[in-house]
Amino acid sequence: MTSQPEFKQGPKPQDSVLAEPRRYLVNIDSISTHQLFTDCLVIGAGIAGFRAAIEAAEHCNVIIVCKDTVKNSNTAKAQGGIASVLNKTDTFESHITDTLNTGCGICDEGIVDSVIRQGPELIEQLLDWGTEFDLIDGHIATTLEGGHSCPRVAHAHGDETGRIITEALIKKVGQNSNIRILENFYAIDLLTNDDNKCIGIVGHDNHRGPQIIWAANTILATGGAGRLYRETTNPEVATGDGIAIAYRAGVVLQDLEFMQFHPTTLYIAGATRALITETLRGEGAVLLDNKGRRFMKEYHEAAELAPRDIVSRAILTQMRKTESTHVYLDVRHFDKAYFAKRFPQINELLESFDIDIGHDLIPVRPSAHYMIGGVKTDSLAKTNIENLYACGEIASTGLHGANRLGSNSLLEGLVFGKIAGKIASQSTKAGAAHLKHPLIKYQIPHSDRTRLDAADVRNSLRALMWRNVGITRKAQLLTETQEIISFWQRYVMDKIFDSPEGWECQNMLTVCLLMAQSAYVRQESRGVHFRRDFPHTDDEHFKKHIEISRRL
Ligand code: SIN
């Protein structure tokens, strides 16, 4: 039996497309599987997951699971910083206006207002918890990024903001006896009962094997999906698993067409596509093409500080015009000692490739960076499934609309992490997780089909997404993408894997197909979603979110 995704709005995607047919990726027999119990389960250990756990642990016991170590997340890789109104020249109204303008008409204004007003207090709290933000005269220092009309991006140890925040949160969590962390634990699927309430997860612990964690409340904080693309700033863990497991459980998703591409990623053959932070442009770096011409002024009056979608598309156009694979970031006018202190990570990276910033240009091009769409949540971080919450990059709260303002993501994770932890723990009755659980027995038919090289499928999929569902899109390529992924799904989705590599491959196929379908359905250009065949914004038909869920 197949189950087609259900789109609430717009034209239907390709009829021929098969969607994920299975409720669970693995066989389950709850009686014979090792079991754990918790009041609150947090899946993911970025800023949102940690902040949720800390809040929930005020009222109940918490387990955090993460598929690698707690040090490996999109949060930990964040360079630029965390945006908030932290200096006297700035106002909430200005931050709100910048966020709404960048979001291209589909931000949720109530959410924007509430998140931005909560920022300063929660950032001060991070400081109190030991985050070593860079300070000026005893106050948190702020810098500028594209789309912001005031310097409001707080940073730590220069460009190591994410790592420094992560370390402070790990320490805070480690001091709390109500929180237990399970690293190298892969969450395979959400468990739901006959009333479609979330009752925990089935997962795989690297040491102990298959496990069920029964949870009174579950918080999805699994982060991003940049690894669905060949070119990305994201770490290897960012494969979009949370979106796929939510989809299989019947959770409503929205705006999966909105993948944000970061304009400046280091482009050197053999190097990882490392982020070259936007704050460099905020502090005066300029973009040059391969003829040494500064081109951004031809595309937008704010030049290098235009919103990210505009800079990314301008770079792509300039690369095509000049028949080049990349453009350059020029920082030759920076003082070398200042650069090394302010951007230590990037400085070290460039030195390792013998790039002397005093003389050499930095080769860059855009790559996939941040998943704006995801699990639809309300102002209390609730999903449409009872006992299931979402926060951080996996959640689609309405803060970013169709385009995210730089450094608003750590802010969102912090604010919604706190909300999710609070609401989840308040609705937990002590000991609820230990109540009687249903018997879950799920058996997948045996498949005789050929063995599979999951790594090869993943590489082909990432290349396909980069080519066809990238910075610009059009119907013919989106249709082709759906057909190719559907074909791959036929022989990948019938397999039963026993390790994360295979489950990730299955999840990636699911999420990529949903993204291609959503991008096909949105027949207009808005924010990060640019359709070459529909280059204008169509408020009459598309000033709204595109929702998808699996027909149960
Ligand atoms: C950057 O440092 O440029 C990335 C910050 C962000 O994506 O918010």
XYZ file of C-alpha atoms and ligand atoms in Angstrom:
560
model
C 0.000 0.000 0.000
C 1.288 3.467 -0.745
C 0.292 6.645 0.951
C 0.384 9.855 -1.034
C 1.326 13.068 0.736
C -1.537 15.462 1.215
C -1.026 19.071 0.147
C -3.410 21.552 1.681
C -2.904 24.196 -1.028
C -1.910 24.759 -4.599
C -1.446 22.489 -7.611
C -0.861 18.813 -6.933
C 2.632 17.422 -7.425
C 3.297 14.675 -9.978
C 0.643 11.962 -9.811
C 3.165 9.261 -10.548
C 5.167 10.004 -7.439
C 5.295 7.339 -4.769
C 5.622 8.564 -1.239
C 7.027 6.878 1.830
C 4.737 3.881 2.292
C 5.861 2.584 5.676
C 4.811 3.756 9.114
C 8.078 2.540 10.659
C 11.484 1.949 9.061
C 12.240 -1.158 11.139
C 10.503 -4.192 12.588
C 9.332 -3.518 16.140
C 8.439 -5.937 18.906
C 8.112 -3.848 22.059
C 8.104 -6.879 24.380
C 11.534 -8.107 23.363
C 13.228 -4.715 22.935
C 15.303 -3.048 25.639
C 13.235 -0.205 27.188
C 13.846 3.093 28.971
C 11.300 5.473 30.501
C 11.348 9.240 30.838
C 8.994 12.137 31.529
C 10.481 14.219 28.756
C 12.540 13.026 25.804
C 14.553 15.560 23.797
C 15.852 14.402 20.410
C 18.827 16.542 19.432
C 21.571 18.462 21.204
C 21.855 21.877 19.594
C 20.898 25.143 21.262
C 17.152 24.331 21.102
C 17.457 20.787 22.468
C 19.726 21.818 25.337
C 17.606 24.840 26.242
C 14.464 22.672 26.176
C 16.075 20.053 28.416
C 17.261 22.651 30.943
C 13.761 24.128 31.176
C 11.954 20.784 31.355
C 14.340 19.510 34.030
C 12.945 22.142 36.435
C 9.827 19.963 36.702
C 10.622 16.432 35.553
C 13.294 14.006 34.464
C 14.705 14.325 30.961
C 16.620 12.173 28.496
C 18.481 13.850 25.626
C 19.444 11.605 22.707
C 21.722 12.702 19.878
C 23.025 10.726 16.963
C 26.665 11.746 17.321
C 28.341 13.492 20.253
C 26.879 16.586 21.908
C 29.674 18.647 20.365
C 28.582 17.962 16.789
C 25.636 20.085 15.676
C 24.744 22.990 13.416
C 24.702 25.146 16.542
C 28.300 24.249 17.354
C 29.331 25.290 13.825
C 27.627 28.697 13.933
C 30.128 31.487 13.354
C 28.414 34.871 13.011
C 26.387 34.843 16.147
C 23.028 35.399 17.749
C 20.901 38.420 16.873
C 19.158 40.506 19.524
C 18.535 44.069 20.616
C 21.540 44.512 22.888
C 22.751 48.050 22.406
C 21.194 51.442 23.116
C 21.031 52.571 19.491
C 18.853 49.582 18.571
C 15.110 48.967 19.135
C 12.779 45.967 19.149
C 10.739 47.665 16.420
C 13.783 47.869 14.160
C 14.689 44.179 14.661
C 11.037 43.237 14.054
C 10.885 45.307 10.854
C 14.134 43.801 9.521
C 12.864 40.279 10.245
C 9.507 40.936 8.552
C 11.104 42.609 5.515
C 13.505 39.706 5.029
C 10.683 37.161 5.457
C 8.905 38.429 2.294
C 5.333 38.675 3.544
C 4.747 35.317 5.214
C 6.272 35.711 8.692
C 3.887 35.214 11.602
C 3.924 38.728 13.080
C 2.920 37.599 16.580
C 5.759 35.065 16.684
C 8.280 37.613 15.358
C 7.276 40.127 18.024
C 7.390 37.611 20.856
C 10.727 35.964 19.866
C 12.511 39.280 19.404
C 11.301 40.719 22.709
C 12.445 37.629 24.645
C 15.944 37.716 23.114
C 17.913 40.065 25.404
C 16.895 38.338 28.646
C 17.715 34.854 27.364
C 21.069 35.986 25.971
C 21.954 37.590 29.317
C 21.049 34.249 30.891
C 23.497 32.488 28.536
C 26.136 34.961 29.707
C 25.291 34.127 33.345
C 25.647 30.429 32.515
C 29.226 31.022 31.417
C 29.025 31.784 27.687
C 32.111 33.859 26.937
C 30.523 36.436 24.621
C 32.910 39.078 23.324
C 32.425 42.207 25.426
C 33.026 45.937 25.015
C 33.170 48.017 28.207
C 31.555 45.125 30.091
C 28.606 44.853 27.660
C 28.016 42.252 24.965
C 29.644 43.474 21.714
C 27.502 43.445 18.570
C 28.244 43.494 14.857
C 26.360 43.852 11.574
C 25.058 41.235 9.120
C 23.072 41.503 5.864
C 19.458 42.679 6.252
C 20.028 44.121 9.756
C 19.696 47.893 10.000
C 21.692 48.043 13.242
C 24.657 46.094 14.670
C 22.894 43.444 16.769
C 24.797 40.197 16.248
C 26.446 39.018 19.472
C 29.494 36.791 19.029
C 31.853 34.745 21.182
C 35.597 34.149 20.775
C 35.280 35.979 17.449
C 33.811 33.522 14.941
C 33.477 30.599 17.396
C 30.085 31.663 18.733
C 28.347 28.308 18.283
C 31.122 26.283 19.886
C 31.317 28.597 22.888
C 27.528 28.602 23.450
C 27.487 24.809 23.076
C 30.229 24.396 25.688
C 28.349 26.566 28.191
C 25.129 24.593 27.616
C 26.906 21.225 27.933
C 28.290 22.397 31.275
C 24.887 23.608 32.467
C 23.199 20.348 31.446
C 26.004 18.321 33.051
C 25.269 19.993 36.411
C 21.641 18.907 36.348
C 20.943 15.496 37.862
C 17.496 15.392 36.213
C 19.071 15.219 32.751
C 20.620 12.106 31.217
C 22.395 12.272 27.843
C 22.625 9.340 25.421
C 25.157 10.075 22.670
C 25.468 8.008 19.489
C 21.787 7.179 19.789
C 19.876 7.242 16.506
C 16.146 7.997 16.771
C 14.597 5.803 14.057
C 10.899 6.599 14.498
C 8.370 8.264 16.758
C 5.996 5.769 18.389
C 2.320 6.676 18.375
C -0.632 4.888 19.979
C -4.099 4.147 18.577
C -5.258 7.653 19.517
C -2.313 9.016 17.508
C -0.591 10.413 20.596
C 3.202 10.361 20.686
C 4.446 7.880 23.298
C 8.206 7.884 22.671
C 10.619 6.528 20.097
C 12.208 3.416 18.737
C 15.910 3.985 18.298
C 19.333 2.445 18.067
C 22.041 2.854 20.666
C 25.510 2.366 19.245
C 26.512 0.185 22.218
C 23.265 -1.518 23.247
C 21.487 -1.901 19.910
C 17.708 -1.446 19.437
C 15.930 0.476 22.213
C 12.509 1.850 22.946
C 12.263 5.015 25.014
C 8.742 5.515 26.384
C 8.220 9.217 26.999
C 5.267 11.164 28.370
C 6.361 14.067 26.147
C 8.774 14.184 23.234
C 10.564 17.256 21.860
C 11.984 17.128 18.345
C 15.104 19.291 18.155
C 16.977 17.377 15.474
C 18.238 20.412 13.557
C 18.806 20.960 9.874
C 19.038 19.243 6.518
C 21.902 20.896 4.606
C 23.431 17.474 3.889
C 20.645 16.832 1.408
C 22.760 18.971 -0.931
C 26.162 18.279 -2.449
C 27.368 21.741 -1.385
C 26.625 22.673 2.215
C 27.974 24.431 5.293
C 26.325 21.808 7.526
C 28.024 18.994 9.487
C 27.486 15.351 8.457
C 24.727 14.869 11.041
C 22.382 17.378 9.334
C 20.470 14.910 7.157
C 16.902 15.989 7.943
C 15.995 12.822 9.892
C 13.588 14.647 12.183
C 11.477 15.821 9.254
C 11.234 12.282 7.882
C 10.322 10.647 11.180
C 7.748 13.361 11.840
C 6.255 12.818 8.368
C 5.914 9.058 8.905
C 4.078 9.743 12.180
C 1.534 12.025 10.484
C 2.948 15.360 11.664
C 2.014 18.405 9.569
C 5.061 19.904 7.819
C 5.258 23.255 6.107
C 7.387 25.334 3.710
C 9.872 22.606 2.807
C 10.675 24.520 -0.401
C 12.466 27.159 1.667
C 16.104 26.010 1.941
C 18.371 28.971 2.599
C 21.671 29.098 0.711
C 24.538 30.935 2.374
C 26.312 33.174 -0.133
C 29.878 32.600 0.981
C 31.295 29.126 1.470
C 34.984 28.422 0.894
C 35.423 26.914 -2.561
C 38.688 25.024 -2.793
C 38.837 21.560 -4.333
C 39.375 19.033 -1.562
C 38.415 21.413 1.258
C 35.174 21.033 3.192
C 32.685 23.688 2.150
C 33.435 25.720 5.259
C 31.275 28.703 6.118
C 32.899 32.102 5.639
C 30.767 34.147 7.999
C 28.532 36.949 6.802
C 29.875 39.152 9.588
C 32.998 39.524 7.422
C 30.830 41.387 4.915
C 29.193 43.158 7.863
C 32.652 44.447 8.760
C 33.673 45.529 5.248
C 34.625 42.510 3.102
C 33.507 42.891 -0.526
C 32.695 40.434 -3.309
C 34.679 40.461 -6.561
C 34.193 38.412 -9.723
C 36.996 36.621 -11.528
C 37.812 39.831 -13.422
C 38.336 41.616 -10.082
C 35.115 43.661 -10.460
C 32.929 44.490 -7.471
C 29.506 43.452 -8.766
C 26.982 43.456 -5.902
C 25.961 47.122 -6.402
C 24.526 46.111 -9.796
C 22.119 43.744 -8.029
C 21.020 45.599 -4.867
C 21.523 49.011 -3.299
C 22.720 47.393 -0.053
C 25.436 45.627 -2.124
C 27.199 42.930 -0.033
C 24.749 43.524 2.835
C 21.615 42.719 0.834
C 19.509 39.805 2.168
C 21.125 36.406 1.662
C 18.840 35.150 -1.109
C 19.702 38.191 -3.211
C 23.445 37.858 -2.635
C 23.372 34.102 -3.382
C 21.475 34.579 -6.661
C 23.679 37.511 -7.651
C 26.799 35.389 -7.130
C 25.278 32.590 -9.214
C 24.391 35.005 -12.028
C 27.843 36.576 -11.932
C 29.481 33.129 -12.014
C 27.445 32.307 -15.130
C 28.221 35.668 -16.783
C 31.940 35.282 -16.175
C 31.937 31.504 -16.799
C 33.544 30.857 -13.459
C 32.968 28.263 -10.718
C 33.206 30.846 -7.932
C 33.660 34.494 -6.975
C 35.995 36.015 -4.402
C 35.730 37.668 -1.033
C 38.214 40.492 -0.670
C 39.513 41.145 2.862
C 42.921 42.503 1.842
C 42.181 45.840 3.520
C 41.653 44.230 6.950
C 44.354 44.610 9.570
C 45.934 41.139 9.788
C 46.229 41.072 13.574
C 42.608 42.212 13.974
C 41.448 39.564 11.470
C 43.273 36.779 13.313
C 41.695 37.810 16.624
C 38.196 38.545 15.341
C 37.931 35.542 12.969
C 40.279 32.919 14.452
C 38.541 29.886 12.912
C 38.527 31.307 9.394
C 42.064 32.603 9.795
C 43.315 29.137 10.721
C 41.405 27.559 7.847
C 42.781 30.018 5.294
C 46.324 29.619 6.603
C 45.989 25.850 6.181
C 45.446 26.490 2.445
C 48.277 29.044 2.267
C 45.845 31.898 1.644
C 47.480 35.091 2.860
C 44.609 37.491 3.514
C 46.912 40.486 2.998
C 47.495 39.511 -0.650
C 45.112 36.735 -1.689
C 41.405 36.731 -2.442
C 39.195 34.074 -0.806
C 37.396 31.845 -3.361
C 33.729 31.445 -2.354
C 30.357 30.380 -3.679
C 26.914 29.728 -2.154
C 25.855 26.458 -0.544
C 22.899 24.987 1.346
C 22.855 26.379 4.869
C 19.567 26.498 6.759
C 16.228 24.690 6.496
C 13.540 27.332 7.012
C 10.612 24.933 6.626
C 9.938 21.904 8.781
C 7.525 20.715 11.446
C 4.641 23.137 11.800
C 4.400 24.411 15.375
C 2.243 26.918 17.212
C 3.317 29.624 19.673
C 3.721 26.948 22.378
C 5.984 24.743 20.204
C 3.162 22.196 19.859
C 2.761 20.068 16.732
C -0.548 18.602 15.532
C 0.261 15.350 17.423
C -0.462 15.285 21.121
C 2.606 15.060 23.425
C 4.932 16.016 20.556
C 6.733 19.379 20.384
C 9.379 20.796 18.055
C 11.924 23.601 18.346
C 15.029 24.914 16.624
C 15.845 24.392 12.959
C 13.438 21.472 12.507
C 10.492 23.631 13.551
C 8.610 25.955 11.252
C 7.345 28.563 13.681
C 6.665 31.404 11.249
C 9.586 33.522 12.510
C 11.553 33.420 9.257
C 8.786 33.549 6.663
C 10.340 32.847 3.261
C 13.858 33.992 4.157
C 15.787 33.988 7.423
C 17.563 37.056 8.699
C 21.155 36.096 9.604
C 21.697 35.033 13.223
C 17.967 34.885 13.991
C 18.218 31.093 14.113
C 20.189 30.696 17.350
C 17.757 33.227 18.817
C 14.768 31.154 17.701
C 16.332 27.952 19.088
C 16.912 29.613 22.437
C 13.430 31.108 22.745
C 11.473 28.121 21.442
C 13.724 25.642 23.271
C 12.682 27.296 26.519
C 9.002 27.330 25.510
C 8.998 23.684 24.393
C 10.711 22.515 27.599
C 8.340 24.517 29.775
C 5.101 23.469 28.083
C 6.150 19.820 27.745
C 7.131 19.541 31.406
C 4.041 21.363 32.656
C 1.812 18.882 30.892
C 3.687 15.884 32.333
C 2.185 14.132 35.343
C 4.954 12.753 37.585
C 5.732 9.155 36.662
C 3.491 9.307 33.578
C 6.101 7.651 31.414
C 5.896 4.493 33.528
C 2.191 4.002 32.919
C 1.082 0.976 30.928
C 2.211 1.091 27.302
C 0.594 -0.544 24.312
C 2.148 -3.557 22.749
C 3.776 -2.490 19.514
C 4.410 -5.164 16.956
C 5.254 -4.102 13.419
C 6.491 -6.469 10.753
C 7.847 -5.453 7.353
C 7.551 -7.951 4.490
C 10.842 -9.494 3.435
C 12.365 -7.997 0.287
C 14.214 -10.131 -2.260
C 15.513 -7.141 -4.125
C 19.201 -6.655 -4.703
C 21.664 -5.441 -2.082
C 22.308 -1.750 -2.028
C 25.186 0.711 -1.852
C 23.509 3.347 0.365
C 26.508 5.702 0.107
C 26.161 5.773 -3.682
C 22.436 6.590 -3.463
C 23.153 9.412 -1.008
C 25.839 10.951 -3.208
C 23.637 10.785 -6.294
C 20.725 12.275 -4.353
C 22.804 15.180 -3.029
C 24.087 15.956 -6.524
C 20.537 15.808 -7.921
C 19.215 18.204 -5.251
C 22.055 20.636 -5.899
C 21.376 20.596 -9.658
C 17.585 20.622 -9.676
C 16.285 21.936 -6.325
C 19.032 24.482 -5.722
C 19.236 28.269 -5.687
C 16.957 28.499 -8.749
C 14.311 25.963 -9.806
C 11.847 25.277 -12.634
C 8.953 22.884 -13.205
C 10.672 20.557 -15.663
C 13.641 19.954 -13.328
C 11.399 19.592 -10.278
C 9.302 17.008 -12.127
C 12.411 15.140 -13.211
C 13.659 15.186 -9.603
C 10.417 13.690 -8.313
C 10.567 10.923 -10.908
C 14.198 10.063 -10.198
C 13.710 10.023 -6.416
C 10.565 7.917 -6.791
C 12.555 5.417 -8.826
C 15.305 5.265 -6.178
C 12.677 4.943 -3.464
C 11.292 1.801 -5.082
C 14.384 -0.215 -4.267
C 15.624 1.648 -1.162
C 12.428 1.999 0.843
C 11.599 -1.713 0.804
C 14.845 -2.583 2.622
C 15.268 -3.081 6.361
C 18.550 -1.558 7.414
C 20.258 -2.146 10.740
C 22.534 0.898 10.936
C 22.211 4.704 10.779
C 23.761 4.890 7.305
C 20.794 3.062 5.774
C 18.093 4.835 7.837
C 19.636 8.173 6.967
C 19.556 7.269 3.288
C 15.846 6.365 3.549
C 15.093 9.576 5.461
C 17.015 11.681 2.949
C 14.991 10.246 0.060
C 11.758 11.003 1.899
C 12.689 14.599 2.747
C 14.159 15.372 -0.699
C 11.006 14.139 -2.408
C 8.817 16.283 -0.146
C 11.055 19.295 -0.813
C 10.902 18.824 -4.578
C 7.110 18.441 -4.355
C 6.739 21.590 -2.245
C 9.002 23.546 -4.600
C 6.879 22.351 -7.513
C 3.665 23.399 -5.791
C 4.857 26.954 -4.994
C 4.507 28.425 -8.493
C 6.009 31.817 -7.682
C 9.296 33.272 -6.413
C 9.470 34.379 -2.796
C 12.485 34.731 -0.488
C 14.868 31.815 -0.850
C 12.582 30.006 -3.324
C 13.270 31.256 -6.842
C 11.392 29.723 -9.802
C 12.884 30.592 -13.193
C 9.483 29.818 -14.761
C 7.598 31.975 -12.189
C 10.094 34.777 -11.408
C 7.563 37.048 -9.658
C 5.909 36.964 -6.250
C 2.240 35.995 -6.504
C 0.507 37.297 -3.386
C -2.923 36.411 -4.706
C -2.249 32.662 -4.706
C 0.828 32.080 -2.561
C 0.988 34.553 0.316
C 0.654 31.597 2.617
C 2.403 28.453 3.798
C 2.500 25.192 1.869
C 1.527 22.402 4.262
C 2.091 18.689 3.700
C 1.237 15.668 5.755
C 1.119 11.952 5.180
C -2.353 10.559 4.695
C -2.722 8.061 7.553
C 27.147 33.375 9.355
O 27.955 33.492 10.263
O 27.258 33.950 8.285
C 25.970 32.473 9.557
C 25.048 33.005 10.560
C 23.658 32.495 10.318
O 23.449 31.668 9.434
O 22.749 32.974 10.984
